[in-house]
Amino acid sequence: MTARDLRQTLNELGIEVKSASSSLDEETAQTVRELFTKQAVVPAEKVAVPARISVRDLADRLHTDASSVVQALVQLGVMVTANEEVDFGAAEQIAHRFNVVVVPEEEEPTETAAAPPAAEAGAVAAEAAPAAEEVAPAVLAPPRPPVVTIMGHVDHGKTTVLDFIRHTNVTEQELGGITQHIGAYQLVRNGRRITFIDTPGHEAFTAMRARGAQVTDVAVIVVAADDGVMSQTIEAIDHARAAEVPIIIAINKIDLATADQDRVKHQLVELNLVPEEFGGDTICVPISAKTGEGIDNLIEMILLVADLQELTAERDKLARGAIVEAKLDKRRGPVATVLVQEGTLRRGDATVAGVTSGKVRAMTDDRGEGVAFAGPSSPVQIMGLSSVPAAGDILEVVPNERTAKQIAEQRQLEQRQRELRPSAGRVTLQDFYEKMQEGETKDLNIVLKCDVQGSIEALQKSLEQLHHEEVQVRVIHAGVGDISQSDVMLASASNAIIIGFNVRIEPQGRHAAQDEHIDIRVYQVIYDVINDVKAAMLGMLEPVYEEVVLGRAEVRATFSISRVGIVAGCMVTEGRIVRGASVRVLRDGEVVHAGSVDSLRHLKEDVNQIAQGSECGIGVAGFQEWQEGDIIEAFQEQEVRRETL
């Protein structure tokens, strides 16, 4: 639902709202939240399974993929492959996670019971009614707090906004007033929890901003009303778009005499973020982090946007979360900040994160206080891992430390194997088709860097005109200047290639590209860019197969051969007939059978092929109703290279 649809719904409820920036009183806001947080009720499905069943068959009956079932079994401490079998007890536990009730296969009724007579139907229904009421339907996962990322240009007031919300003084603790690490904080407003991730705005920490966008539900882009949209503002918007999260624009510093909100909004229009006042769907909230003006309205907008997404997460399951930040503390050892995404993380849990494992020995919240457990959307700092995990790794709880260690060791082995194949998993222009995910529409994501703005406009327009019903070029970010580490990290997060035009690659960018295995192409001629991308798109297209006729033969007589059946005595009139080739039998111009050549004889010898002008005996699998005059047409399918879009 868009903001415009929400306003229309509120107006239908008798609530007058002029724009998304309009304030709502607490009673009205609570009514709206209840309207959008009602959860649907879905009854659990019943599935019959035998005493032992293979993982693959179980996955089919649960309507999921085998890898998901294997992963769930690993969390239970059961190490199996997709082709191995599990007992009924294990199948029952796994099915519960997918909201499915399993029953022994022998208890499944084999015949449909006869319908009761009409006279008895009412009595039967009356007796069944109480039983039906006793069956409690399964309820979807409960709501979880939203995770909000605050991004924007350096010194535009991101940390100051969060500082005012938290009523603390974080900014002065940071070097030069610029955030030096990712901090995750949770606050309670109007009885609801909100988790904020404060990502750095300085270019040196652009990679951290990309990590923040990967775990967020709502992105708040802070733009200073006096400076307007800057280079890092555009980068922040591109990161949020790449993560496909809703964007709220917070126009900060409106208390300054030089503030110009209209200029900021017109700049946003140029970035395809059209404010509601201009007829678009982008929510723009004017605020002052210094005086606090508009902060309450900003929080209300965050909650409304989050409610529209109907965010939910299971609590009664093994925890799973993302590593936001990690470091090696001289006194405490490896310390990691974890954002729990589902389940409940408890002190004492055995965990695995990337290639490291361990046990949660201690856990503190964002205020530094010790906690025993943390639910979905809660940021906590944990200790007890064997080594420092990488930011962005997924932390998972497993049954015991032994299982965690086995999984970590297996991942270490897989990581070493990937290092021997450094390009695996990354898209390049040469092998883009093989790297594409399955789907009807394929996207070629491009980060474009040029020497001047005019080159960007010309190249971006030319690239986006290279379209096809199966392929789409997406320029996810375009900017002026050399290729930097920031560009590489965005390409890494979006599985994109980087194209540079009359620019250089910065040393840090080159090193990052080597580490992340990102394909960078630098050109001096626009036509070379277009031709290379066009070639990549041709490689992306689904292959086209063309039927090639190998030869034809006419049936002149039929023979009955013991242990073979009826074969056709033929004369090859065109081309050649090949054993194993696909054939169709034509009679009076119509196809009466399609199959393949399973026997081919010349005189009394078996042959692999027979050429034009020769007589032969042909047997076709599954067909013996030959008639004189039938035409046998042999053919094969060959892939045809696509030369045009």
PDB file of C-alpha atoms in Angstrom, residues 11 35 93 119 123 125 163 201 274-275 288 296 318 330 383 415 497 525-526 540 549 602:
ATOM      1  CA  ASN A  11     -10.260   9.550   4.892  1.00  0.00           C
ATOM      2  CA  LEU A  35      -6.124  -1.948  11.479  1.00  0.00           C
ATOM      3  CA  GLN A  93       9.468 -31.985  14.510  1.00  0.00           C
ATOM      4  CA  ALA A 119     -32.392 -37.287   7.808  1.00  0.00           C
ATOM      5  CA  ALA A 123     -27.695 -34.744  13.890  1.00  0.00           C
ATOM      6  CA  ALA A 125     -23.528 -31.873  12.005  1.00  0.00           C
ATOM      7  CA  ASP A 163      20.769  11.307  19.772  1.00  0.00           C
ATOM      8  CA  GLY A 201      28.028   8.764   6.683  1.00  0.00           C
ATOM      9  CA  VAL A 274       8.673  12.559  -5.759  1.00  0.00           C
ATOM     10  CA  PRO A 275       7.341  14.080  -2.494  1.00  0.00           C
ATOM     11  CA  SER A 288      15.188  19.853  13.566  1.00  0.00           C
ATOM     12  CA  ASP A 296       7.598  12.830  16.991  1.00  0.00           C
ATOM     13  CA  LEU A 318      16.101 -21.466  17.498  1.00  0.00           C
ATOM     14  CA  LYS A 330      41.806  -7.370  24.497  1.00  0.00           C
ATOM     15  CA  MET A 383      30.782 -12.965  23.846  1.00  0.00           C
ATOM     16  CA  GLN A 415      35.563 -21.225   1.931  1.00  0.00           C
ATOM     17  CA  ILE A 497      29.447  -5.053 -12.545  1.00  0.00           C
ATOM     18  CA  VAL A 525      34.817   4.798 -26.398  1.00  0.00           C
ATOM     19  CA  ILE A 526      31.060   4.743 -25.775  1.00  0.00           C
ATOM     20  CA  MET A 540      21.858 -13.956 -21.065  1.00  0.00           C
ATOM     21  CA  VAL A 549      16.425 -32.433 -40.682  1.00  0.00           C
ATOM     22  CA  HIS A 602      22.130 -52.625 -43.869  1.00  0.00           C
TER      23      HIS A 602
END
